Structure formats: structure tokens, C-alpha cells
Amino acid sequence: MSTLNKVADVVPELLIGAAVDVVVRGSDSFIGDVLGVESRYAQLGWLAAINVVVWIIESASEYAAGVLWRGLAQGIEHDLRVEAYDHAQHLDLGWHETRPQGTTLATLNDDVNQLERLLDVGFPAILQTVLNVVLVGAVFAVASWQLTLYAFLPIPLIVIGSLVFQRRLEPLYDDVRERVADLSGALSANLSGIATIKSFTAEDRERDRIAGFSIAYRQANLTAIRSSAAFVPLVRMAILAGFTCTLLLGGWQTLDGDLELGLYSVLVFMTQRLLWPLTDVAEVLDLYQRGRASTVRILALLAVPVAVPAGTARLDKPVGGRVELRGVRAGYADGPDVLHGIDMVIPAGETHAIVGSTGAGKSSLLRLVLRFDDPRSGEVLLDGTDVRELDWDSLRGSVGYVAQDIYLFSGSIADNIAYGRPDASQADIEAAAEAAAIADFVASLPEGYGTWVGERGVTLSGGQRQRIALARALLRDPALLVLDEATSAVDNETEAAIQSSLRRAGERCTTLVVAHRLSTVRHPHRIWVLDAGRVIEAGTHDELVAQRGSYAALWAVQTGEATA
């Protein structure tokens, strides 16, 4: 469609030359010889009719080309964004934790949009320019090789200038993409921490900080724009040289009788048609550099290897939920070990708790069980199979997880409870809410389970969010229930109700609990005490208190029997 459009776009100039030829030569004109029509009025009528058809073809093909190009750009934009997002969500948790969220968001959104603009505007312009040079060049070649030489002389200069400017613009637009990533990251972080900003009356300070990022982005853009804008005047000077050559030399040849007047008219119009679109090279170059910088960032994201790939093995149903750690060492990135030779067995159907001071390695151990990270050495087994060999459905599909930092999605309470089991019935959702001691609260709301909660559940209290997250985990009917401080934000009465529900849930699944409040883990089958990444004690609550070791000391502090 683009090719057809450009052919139709060139034809009117030929018709203008033919019309001039008709007026000057009359019945001996080119169009008269072709059509066999002597009347100049009839010849002009034929030219007018042909012109109407050409314009209709040009308009229709331009519409079709525009729709198809934009459809292609939108399709590639969609595919690339989904592919990049899917790859990002399969990257290990540690990668996300060490990379600003706004940087990833800028790549998935702004960078993909920049590439879409290049596909939507830049590539069609490149194709049209090339077609224009080929078609107009053919007309010039037929008319006069001397004029072809002079008219085309500016094109190599423009191409060379484009390459020089491309090298100059490349680092400038790399800097633009870096600055927009910084700005996006700062905006994302500030919006997530808006409550903290307000509580410390830091609005003015944060506005100035965001303004600093925005100024850096603006300056990077202005620097790139000044360089790219300088290209257009240089192109115009080259066009002026080519147009002047055609005007003068072609005019002299016409006066000398070496060139027909109609053909001279065509060449004058064609020179402008040939060279003037080259002024768009600057805009295309600008789009190309922006798109290139964005593409580099997108491809860099796609090139990040998945450090924790899924296995292929599947567990036999029903999954028992037995967990075993054998000689596990683990740490983060290139840092020192945070877990040192952990050996632990959690039989199927039992409830075990992990306690210890802050930084003891409790959450790190849970990350290995959920396979957010892999151990540096040793094995983590589920029902006797190394979790590194299991596919995600067998591993995480068998686990119900309540994180320390609760995340609820923007949607209804029912949607959030059923997130892990979208096909759950309303009765199943209500049963899970009852087990998590949240049913009475939901029933008190005007819209019940249809009540909308904001992003991250900001319209709910911390305890309410924890109970909804617990209901979400229980609804999966997991073989292994993993709780990371799952009752830290609830009152004593609610905690007692949840503990009763957990004891009932523990009758049909294995439960692994991390807790700082020892009152929440008095009744497990076994308590594991961690200190500096090592298991230093293990036993029931009564056994550990009787040993008068680290656990007994923690218990004494939390019950007020001793000071820290």
C-alpha cells in the first residue's frame, strides 16, 4: 500500500507536465499521440479524469497503508510488552529486589511506546523516502542524465550527514532513556510511599527532588533536540543546491531546445518532490535514535537469564507436604552466607515454627522452601524430591503462602481471596474467610464480599489485610501452608481465633510458621531456633523453656519475666 501510494503521489507531477505539453504543442502533444485525440480541450479532459482516478487511488492507498502500518506497530508493541513482562515476572525475586521498580516499569511502558512510534512513523517514512528517490530518479534518468546527476548530488551529502549525526545523537538519546528511567523510578517510589511522605511533611522536599529528576530529563532531551534540530537547516541548504541546478540547467536546456517545456515543468516539480521529503530525515533520525535506545533497554531486559528456572518433575497426588533441608547454605548475590549448613525435617501433617532474633535467617529459609532463591549448596526437598527439579504447579501449586508484607490487588474482597483459585465457588470463599476469622468483618460491610479494596489493600487495616491473605492461602487447600509473621498485625482476640483455625487447617496440611511473637507458636510439634543462620535449638515449647537456652531467654523477655 505504501508503494502504491508513492506511485500515485508521483503521477500528478507527470500530469502537470503533460498538461503544459498540451497547451504548448496542441495536437502534437504526448498525450494526444497516446490517446489519438486532437482536441486540446479533450486532451485536458482526459488528463483531468486520469488525475481524479490517481487521487482516489492515492487517498485509498494512504488510508490502507496508515491503518496497516499502525496495526503492525500496535501488534509488535503488544507482543513485545507482553513478552518482556512475562520474562520479568519469571526472573528471580532477588533481581527485582535489587532493581528499582520504576526502572522496570519505564522499560515495559515508556521504552515500548518509543519503539511503537518508530514503527508507526519512522519506518513508513523511510520506505516512502526510498521509493520516492527510486521513482523520481527513474523519471529524471529518462529525461536527462545531466539533470539526474545534479539533482541527486545532495543525496549522498544528506546520507553522510545523517550517519555523522547518528553517531553524535546515539549517546545523547541513551542519556535521555536513563534520565526517564530515573524519573519514572522516583515517581513510582514516591507514590508507593505517599503515607510516609505525608507523615513527615516532606511534600515540598519530595516535589523539589522530583523536579530535579525532571530537570535532568528535560536537559537531556534539550541537548539531543538541539543536535537533531541542527540537521534540518543543513538538509535545506543541500536541497537548495539541487533545486537551483535543475531550475537553471534545465531552463537553459529548454531555451536551447534540448528539453521539452512540459518535461522541464515535470523536472522542476520532481526536484522538489525528490529532495523536500529528505527534510523529514531529521525527524526519522530522531525517532530512530529514541527507538534504538529503547530497544537496547528492552533487549537487555529480555537477555537477563532466569536464575531460578522451573524444573520438569511432578509430584504424585495427593501431595503429602513433607519438607526436608539437608546441609543448606544460602546467601544473596555475592554476599556472605546467611544460612550455614541447615538440616531440618518437617514431617507431613505437622506444624513447625521457626523463631529467632532479627537477621537470624528465618525469611531466607522460607524463600528456599518456596524456591524464590536456590541454595548455594545442599538440598531442599518436598515429598523427597529436590524442589529444583519440580515444575511450578507441583511446587508452588501445593503451597499456601502468607507473606510478611501483605499485597492485595485492586479489586473486590472476593477477588483477592479467590486469587489463588479463580474457579472457587462463593461458598468456598466464605468458608476460607471463616477459617481466617475475617467473615464477620466482611459481613458487616455494605457490599460484603463485593467490597472494593484499593491497590495494596490501602482501604483496610493491617490486620484485615493479613486475614484476607490468610483466607487466600487457605482457599487453595494447600499441602504446605507457609506463614511469615501471619498474625503480627492482629489483636489478641483475633489471633486466638486464627490460631484455632490454623490448628484445624494443620490437621490436613503441613504448616511452617515464622514468628517473632512466641505466643503465636506455643503449640507446634516442633520449634526451630535460628541464630546467625544456624539452628541452635529445636524442640517443643515446654522442652525449650526447660533447657533455659536462647528460646527460654526470648520467652522470658516477651512475657515480662526478664528485661532484654
XYZ file of C-alpha atoms in Angstrom:
564
model
C 0.000 0.000 0.000
C 2.886 2.374 0.739
C 4.421 1.625 -2.677
C 1.115 2.130 -4.477
C 0.585 5.371 -2.578
C 4.006 6.707 -3.556
C 3.494 5.786 -7.230
C 0.155 7.614 -7.202
C 1.820 10.527 -5.423
C 4.369 10.969 -8.241
C 1.878 10.740 -11.121
C 0.244 14.227 -10.651
C 3.592 15.881 -11.421
C 3.734 13.926 -14.672
C 0.167 15.035 -15.436
C 1.167 18.661 -14.856
C 3.947 18.282 -17.408
C 1.535 16.614 -19.795
C -0.937 19.499 -19.369
C 1.791 22.061 -20.127
C 2.744 19.974 -23.154
C -0.881 20.031 -24.352
C -1.111 23.826 -24.028
C 2.207 24.400 -25.841
C 2.130 21.746 -28.566
C -1.573 21.167 -29.061
C -2.451 18.142 -31.225
C 1.232 17.134 -31.378
C 1.403 16.699 -27.623
C 2.492 13.467 -25.995
C -0.949 12.746 -24.530
C -2.567 13.466 -27.896
C -0.310 10.927 -29.609
C -1.007 8.286 -26.943
C -4.792 8.758 -26.873
C -5.222 9.655 -30.512
C -7.173 12.812 -29.563
C -6.567 16.049 -31.471
C -8.693 18.497 -29.476
C -6.689 20.166 -26.733
C -9.896 20.531 -24.686
C -10.490 16.788 -24.910
C -6.870 16.074 -24.029
C -7.143 18.237 -20.898
C -10.416 16.490 -20.067
C -8.699 13.118 -20.275
C -5.897 14.398 -18.071
C -8.438 15.662 -15.523
C -10.175 12.255 -15.472
C -6.890 10.425 -15.041
C -5.982 12.831 -12.267
C -9.245 12.043 -10.419
C -8.549 8.306 -10.607
C -4.967 8.828 -9.417
C -6.096 10.931 -6.467
C -8.679 8.332 -5.482
C -6.011 5.613 -5.623
C -3.619 7.778 -3.647
C -6.181 8.550 -0.941
C -7.371 4.950 -0.616
C -3.845 3.542 -0.527
C -2.741 6.148 2.027
C -5.653 5.157 4.275
C -4.904 1.452 3.883
C -1.167 1.940 4.420
C -1.768 4.056 7.545
C -4.128 1.501 9.062
C -1.814 -1.417 8.247
C 1.354 0.311 9.497
C -0.306 1.345 12.738
C -1.815 -2.084 13.152
C 1.627 -3.614 12.651
C 3.160 -1.178 15.158
C 0.432 -1.828 17.721
C 0.763 -5.580 17.268
C 4.539 -5.543 17.747
C 4.177 -3.168 20.707
C 1.655 -5.518 22.333
C 3.690 -8.667 21.691
C 6.923 -7.103 22.911
C 5.381 -5.626 26.068
C 3.723 -8.933 26.988
C 6.893 -10.897 26.225
C 9.055 -8.501 28.265
C 6.583 -8.510 31.162
C 6.297 -12.290 31.124
C 10.081 -12.586 31.164
C 10.346 -10.064 34.017
C 7.865 -11.929 36.192
C 9.812 -15.177 35.682
C 13.066 -13.569 36.851
C 14.077 -14.455 40.385
C 12.876 -12.359 43.293
C 16.395 -11.185 44.083
C 16.661 -9.489 40.682
C 13.514 -7.480 41.357
C 14.669 -6.570 44.850
C 17.952 -5.096 43.596
C 16.421 -3.149 40.682
C 14.237 -0.038 41.118
C 10.659 -0.899 40.275
C 10.284 2.315 38.289
C 13.175 1.327 36.008
C 11.427 -1.896 35.052
C 8.150 -0.016 34.638
C 9.830 2.528 32.341
C 11.194 -0.286 30.170
C 7.846 -2.085 29.921
C 5.855 1.060 29.246
C 7.778 4.104 28.011
C 10.513 2.252 26.115
C 7.981 0.041 24.329
C 5.964 3.151 23.428
C 9.058 4.801 21.929
C 9.628 1.746 19.761
C 5.981 1.846 18.671
C 6.436 5.440 17.470
C 9.417 4.387 15.367
C 7.396 1.573 13.801
C 4.323 3.751 13.312
C 6.018 6.876 11.896
C 9.705 6.245 11.265
C 9.703 3.053 9.219
C 6.903 4.187 6.834
C 8.800 7.447 6.295
C 11.998 5.547 5.493
C 10.187 3.343 2.972
C 8.421 6.312 1.382
C 11.702 8.224 1.067
C 13.441 5.295 -0.617
C 10.515 4.774 -3.011
C 10.466 8.487 -3.735
C 14.156 8.504 -4.710
C 13.721 5.416 -6.926
C 10.587 6.621 -8.743
C 11.685 10.230 -9.204
C 15.150 9.038 -10.187
C 13.612 6.912 -12.939
C 11.806 9.965 -14.352
C 14.994 12.035 -14.259
C 17.033 9.270 -15.858
C 14.618 9.098 -18.789
C 14.599 12.888 -19.196
C 18.237 13.936 -18.790
C 21.237 12.220 -17.258
C 22.912 15.584 -16.631
C 19.970 16.856 -14.585
C 19.801 13.481 -12.797
C 23.393 13.940 -11.720
C 22.856 17.472 -10.415
C 19.502 16.785 -8.757
C 20.825 13.697 -6.967
C 24.081 15.331 -5.909
C 22.701 16.467 -2.490
C 21.504 12.951 -1.579
C 24.949 11.449 -0.764
C 25.713 14.563 1.292
C 22.481 14.130 3.225
C 23.150 10.417 3.786
C 26.700 11.085 5.015
C 25.411 13.868 7.244
C 22.780 11.510 8.634
C 25.409 8.940 9.590
C 27.532 11.614 11.266
C 24.545 12.927 13.208
C 23.504 9.383 14.133
C 26.817 8.773 15.863
C 26.513 12.130 17.624
C 22.928 11.512 18.740
C 23.410 7.931 19.949
C 24.923 8.703 23.381
C 22.594 11.684 23.796
C 19.472 9.545 23.486
C 20.998 6.833 25.667
C 21.238 9.528 28.315
C 17.605 10.540 27.674
C 16.420 6.958 28.311
C 18.484 6.773 31.509
C 17.027 10.045 32.759
C 13.429 8.990 32.062
C 14.082 5.714 33.901
C 15.364 7.658 36.910
C 12.315 9.934 36.819
C 9.894 7.024 36.477
C 11.598 5.180 39.336
C 11.402 8.195 41.634
C 7.717 8.784 40.812
C 6.847 5.137 41.380
C 8.704 5.004 44.701
C 7.153 8.237 45.961
C 3.613 7.203 45.075
C 4.154 3.905 46.903
C 5.477 5.765 49.952
C 2.965 8.623 49.917
C 1.872 7.945 53.510
C 5.452 8.264 54.771
C 5.946 11.474 52.778
C 2.813 12.980 54.325
C 3.615 11.823 57.848
C 6.998 13.565 57.738
C 5.578 16.650 55.937
C 8.128 16.061 53.210
C 5.891 17.106 50.304
C 7.916 20.190 49.394
C 11.223 18.333 49.686
C 9.985 15.465 47.533
C 8.495 17.888 44.984
C 11.920 19.515 44.658
C 13.587 16.100 44.368
C 11.186 15.031 41.600
C 11.734 18.406 39.952
C 15.458 17.650 39.956
C 14.895 14.365 38.127
C 12.512 16.103 35.715
C 15.016 18.897 35.036
C 17.717 16.323 34.308
C 15.336 14.590 31.865
C 14.420 17.910 30.239
C 18.060 18.940 29.866
C 18.980 15.584 28.333
C 16.108 15.985 25.860
C 17.032 19.564 25.017
C 20.650 18.583 24.373
C 19.520 15.833 21.996
C 16.953 18.120 20.343
C 19.483 20.880 19.706
C 21.730 18.423 17.915
C 18.958 16.806 15.869
C 17.335 20.180 15.002
C 20.612 21.429 13.518
C 20.329 18.762 10.838
C 17.274 20.284 9.095
C 18.905 23.590 8.040
C 21.852 21.682 6.594
C 19.467 19.468 4.621
C 17.639 22.551 3.333
C 20.910 24.005 2.028
C 21.645 20.775 0.149
C 18.107 20.819 -1.268
C 18.569 24.438 -2.373
C 21.683 23.440 -4.324
C 19.916 20.585 -6.123
C 16.798 22.615 -6.889
C 18.868 25.540 -8.217
C 20.769 23.220 -10.546
C 17.558 21.813 -12.003
C 15.997 25.260 -12.326
C 18.960 26.832 -14.109
C 20.424 23.978 -16.129
C 17.026 22.581 -17.076
C 15.847 26.063 -18.058
C 18.906 26.615 -20.240
C 18.399 23.254 -21.953
C 14.758 24.165 -22.611
C 15.735 27.552 -24.056
C 18.289 25.816 -26.266
C 15.613 23.416 -27.488
C 17.287 20.359 -25.945
C 14.451 19.750 -23.460
C 10.678 19.930 -23.948
C 8.877 22.588 -21.892
C 6.438 20.036 -20.438
C 9.277 17.776 -19.370
C 11.108 20.750 -17.888
C 7.993 21.538 -15.817
C 7.890 17.936 -14.625
C 11.561 18.009 -13.596
C 11.187 21.264 -11.644
C 8.272 19.832 -9.696
C 10.034 16.470 -9.375
C 13.163 18.038 -7.907
C 11.157 19.431 -5.041
C 9.314 16.115 -4.774
C 12.661 14.305 -4.695
C 14.523 16.444 -2.199
C 11.965 18.034 0.081
C 10.932 14.759 1.849
C 14.578 14.470 2.886
C 13.919 17.238 5.431
C 11.966 14.560 7.329
C 15.198 12.610 7.725
C 15.934 14.630 10.862
C 12.616 13.611 12.441
C 13.103 10.000 11.354
C 16.642 10.078 12.724
C 15.297 11.437 15.997
C 12.685 8.662 16.172
C 15.286 6.084 15.226
C 17.676 7.117 17.987
C 14.912 7.171 20.589
C 13.657 3.804 19.362
C 17.170 2.380 19.245
C 17.914 3.452 22.829
C 14.603 1.984 23.987
C 15.187 -1.236 22.056
C 18.579 -1.666 23.705
C 16.930 -1.449 27.122
C 14.124 -3.844 26.179
C 16.525 -6.395 24.732
C 18.755 -6.017 27.796
C 15.767 -6.945 29.959
C 14.930 -9.925 27.748
C 18.574 -11.031 27.891
C 18.604 -11.294 31.687
C 18.861 -15.029 32.397
C 16.292 -16.713 34.623
C 18.429 -17.668 37.607
C 15.731 -19.879 39.140
C 14.245 -21.859 36.219
C 11.353 -24.261 36.660
C 12.046 -27.973 36.767
C 10.110 -30.635 34.928
C 9.287 -33.211 37.614
C 5.781 -33.528 39.058
C 4.724 -34.761 42.466
C 2.307 -37.632 42.897
C -1.149 -36.631 44.075
C -2.106 -36.104 46.799
C 0.962 -34.158 47.855
C 1.950 -35.067 51.410
C 3.813 -31.857 52.290
C 6.928 -33.323 53.936
C 9.761 -30.743 53.870
C 13.416 -31.537 54.410
C 16.537 -29.364 54.282
C 19.889 -31.113 54.008
C 23.109 -29.187 54.609
C 21.683 -25.974 53.156
C 23.934 -22.962 52.655
C 22.430 -19.815 51.157
C 23.092 -16.111 50.656
C 22.221 -13.157 48.459
C 24.122 -12.238 45.272
C 27.852 -12.141 46.040
C 27.366 -11.525 49.749
C 28.336 -13.871 52.594
C 26.237 -16.871 53.596
C 23.160 -16.078 55.659
C 22.318 -19.754 56.245
C 25.046 -22.180 57.298
C 24.535 -25.926 56.961
C 20.832 -26.067 57.864
C 19.464 -29.580 58.496
C 15.753 -29.743 59.154
C 12.915 -32.259 58.751
C 9.228 -31.292 58.847
C 7.086 -34.457 58.602
C 3.877 -34.316 56.561
C 0.888 -33.101 58.549
C 2.895 -31.487 61.360
C 3.131 -27.836 62.362
C 6.639 -26.468 62.859
C 7.730 -22.982 63.822
C 10.936 -21.066 63.119
C 11.914 -18.380 65.607
C 14.939 -16.235 66.281
C 16.104 -12.672 66.535
C 16.009 -10.247 63.615
C 18.500 -11.251 60.927
C 18.712 -14.848 62.090
C 17.751 -16.131 58.610
C 14.098 -17.059 59.121
C 12.676 -15.400 55.995
C 15.705 -16.550 53.958
C 14.848 -20.135 54.859
C 11.245 -19.675 53.724
C 12.451 -18.252 50.401
C 14.311 -21.505 49.776
C 11.249 -23.610 50.571
C 9.153 -21.503 48.162
C 12.096 -21.503 45.746
C 12.296 -17.776 45.385
C 16.027 -18.489 45.670
C 18.174 -21.611 45.331
C 20.707 -22.718 47.953
C 24.401 -22.377 47.279
C 24.818 -25.951 48.439
C 22.626 -28.638 49.945
C 19.072 -29.634 49.083
C 15.532 -28.536 49.850
C 13.126 -31.448 49.388
C 9.344 -31.607 49.117
C 7.979 -35.138 49.481
C 11.506 -36.415 48.869
C 12.040 -34.509 45.583
C 14.515 -31.649 45.248
C 12.438 -28.518 44.684
C 14.836 -27.529 41.870
C 13.510 -30.487 39.875
C 9.814 -29.629 40.321
C 7.700 -27.597 37.928
C 5.908 -24.602 39.412
C 2.500 -26.278 39.540
C 3.835 -29.118 41.683
C 5.851 -26.845 43.972
C 4.054 -23.539 44.388
C 0.719 -25.063 43.401
C 0.995 -27.192 46.550
C 1.818 -24.256 48.819
C -0.316 -21.627 50.508
C 1.791 -18.609 51.406
C 1.108 -15.595 53.605
C 3.935 -13.086 53.327
C 5.113 -10.667 55.971
C 4.409 -7.769 53.599
C 0.813 -8.361 52.539
C -0.112 -7.430 48.980
C -3.746 -7.187 47.938
C -4.736 -6.369 44.373
C -7.131 -3.619 43.413
C -10.447 -5.453 43.262
C -13.125 -6.918 45.488
C -12.502 -8.854 48.688
C -13.841 -11.970 46.962
C -11.433 -11.472 44.047
C -8.487 -11.226 46.424
C -9.465 -14.313 48.432
C -10.001 -16.316 45.227
C -6.757 -15.096 43.604
C -5.055 -18.471 44.039
C -8.172 -20.385 42.948
C -10.105 -18.281 40.430
C -12.686 -21.058 39.907
C -13.623 -21.187 43.614
C -17.312 -21.006 44.448
C -18.789 -18.347 46.695
C -19.298 -20.991 49.378
C -15.609 -21.909 49.229
C -14.625 -18.234 49.518
C -16.856 -17.748 52.539
C -15.518 -20.906 54.199
C -11.957 -19.676 53.762
C -12.919 -16.283 55.189
C -14.493 -18.015 58.178
C -11.316 -20.038 58.745
C -9.241 -16.831 58.639
C -11.562 -15.063 61.131
C -12.490 -12.355 58.618
C -16.053 -13.451 57.762
C -17.767 -11.327 60.438
C -15.943 -8.204 59.299
C -16.823 -8.813 55.646
C -20.461 -9.435 56.562
C -20.569 -6.030 58.282
C -19.635 -4.217 55.060
C -22.477 -2.796 52.912
C -21.323 -4.704 49.822
C -19.962 -7.743 51.661
C -17.540 -9.786 49.585
C -18.077 -7.411 46.680
C -16.477 -4.543 48.609
C -13.739 -2.929 46.555
C -10.301 -2.566 48.129
C -7.683 -0.181 46.832
C -4.295 -1.159 45.429
C -2.291 -2.995 48.127
C -5.492 -3.040 50.191
C -4.951 0.515 51.424
C -8.605 0.834 52.481
C -8.156 -1.960 55.057
C -6.247 -2.181 58.306
C -3.090 -4.258 58.579
C -4.902 -6.981 60.494
C -7.711 -7.126 57.956
C -5.217 -7.438 55.123
C -3.434 -10.258 56.931
C -6.656 -12.174 57.476
C -7.693 -11.794 53.820
C -4.243 -13.024 52.776
C -4.613 -15.973 55.152
C -8.044 -16.770 53.647
C -6.442 -16.593 50.199
C -3.836 -19.163 51.255
C -6.331 -21.472 52.977
C -8.666 -21.452 49.960
C -6.041 -23.308 47.929
C -6.326 -26.234 50.383
C -2.518 -26.469 50.262
C -0.391 -29.456 51.176
C 2.069 -26.997 52.752
C 0.977 -23.799 54.490
C 3.797 -21.254 54.897
C 3.177 -18.309 57.224
C 5.670 -15.474 57.587
C 4.507 -13.414 60.571
C 0.921 -14.079 59.515
C -0.672 -12.736 62.734
C 1.700 -9.889 63.563
C -0.876 -7.165 62.848
C -3.943 -8.611 64.625
C -5.214 -8.172 68.170
C -5.089 -10.911 70.791
C -8.709 -11.983 70.317
C -8.352 -12.272 66.543
C -5.025 -14.016 66.987
C -6.658 -16.630 69.188
C -9.384 -17.208 66.570
C -6.798 -17.505 63.789
C -4.673 -19.880 65.837
C -7.726 -22.086 66.358
C -8.365 -22.050 62.588
C -4.735 -22.835 61.879
C -4.838 -25.813 64.208
C -7.832 -27.111 62.270
C -6.085 -26.405 58.949
C -2.971 -28.104 60.279
C -4.895 -31.314 60.633
C -4.971 -31.668 56.847
C -1.703 -29.982 55.784
C 1.864 -29.341 56.831
C 2.332 -25.898 58.376
C 5.577 -23.928 58.578
C 5.373 -20.752 60.651
C 7.874 -17.931 61.133
C 7.137 -15.751 64.138
C 8.659 -13.080 66.312
C 5.848 -13.212 68.849
C 6.456 -16.514 70.605
C 2.925 -16.509 71.982
C 1.729 -17.424 68.477
C 3.851 -20.617 68.341
C 3.372 -22.279 71.708
C 1.695 -25.387 70.318
C 3.638 -26.600 67.235
C 5.010 -30.114 67.040
C 8.495 -28.613 66.908
C 10.122 -25.191 67.204
C 13.405 -24.463 65.446
C 15.513 -21.663 66.901
C 17.833 -19.877 64.454
C 20.725 -17.618 65.328
C 23.063 -16.089 62.737
C 21.890 -18.569 60.108
C 22.332 -21.726 62.215
C 19.913 -23.994 64.069
C 20.952 -23.704 67.712
C 17.926 -25.336 69.404
C 14.939 -27.469 68.457
C 12.047 -28.956 70.412
C 8.588 -28.232 71.750
C 7.803 -25.059 73.653
C 7.982 -26.764 77.038
C 11.219 -28.569 76.162
C 12.920 -25.392 75.022
C 11.809 -23.393 78.068
C 13.127 -26.179 80.290
C 16.524 -26.073 78.540
C 16.935 -22.456 79.707
C 18.752 -21.583 76.460
C 18.194 -18.915 73.804
C 14.488 -19.702 73.343
C 13.875 -19.563 77.085
C 15.612 -16.179 77.199
C 13.430 -14.831 74.374
C 10.340 -16.199 76.091
C 11.276 -14.559 79.362
C 11.746 -11.203 77.642
C 8.427 -11.389 75.763
C 6.451 -12.458 78.832
C 7.997 -9.755 81.004
C 9.890 -12.168 83.229
C 13.197 -10.635 82.210
C 14.437 -7.479 80.536
C 16.331 -7.527 77.320
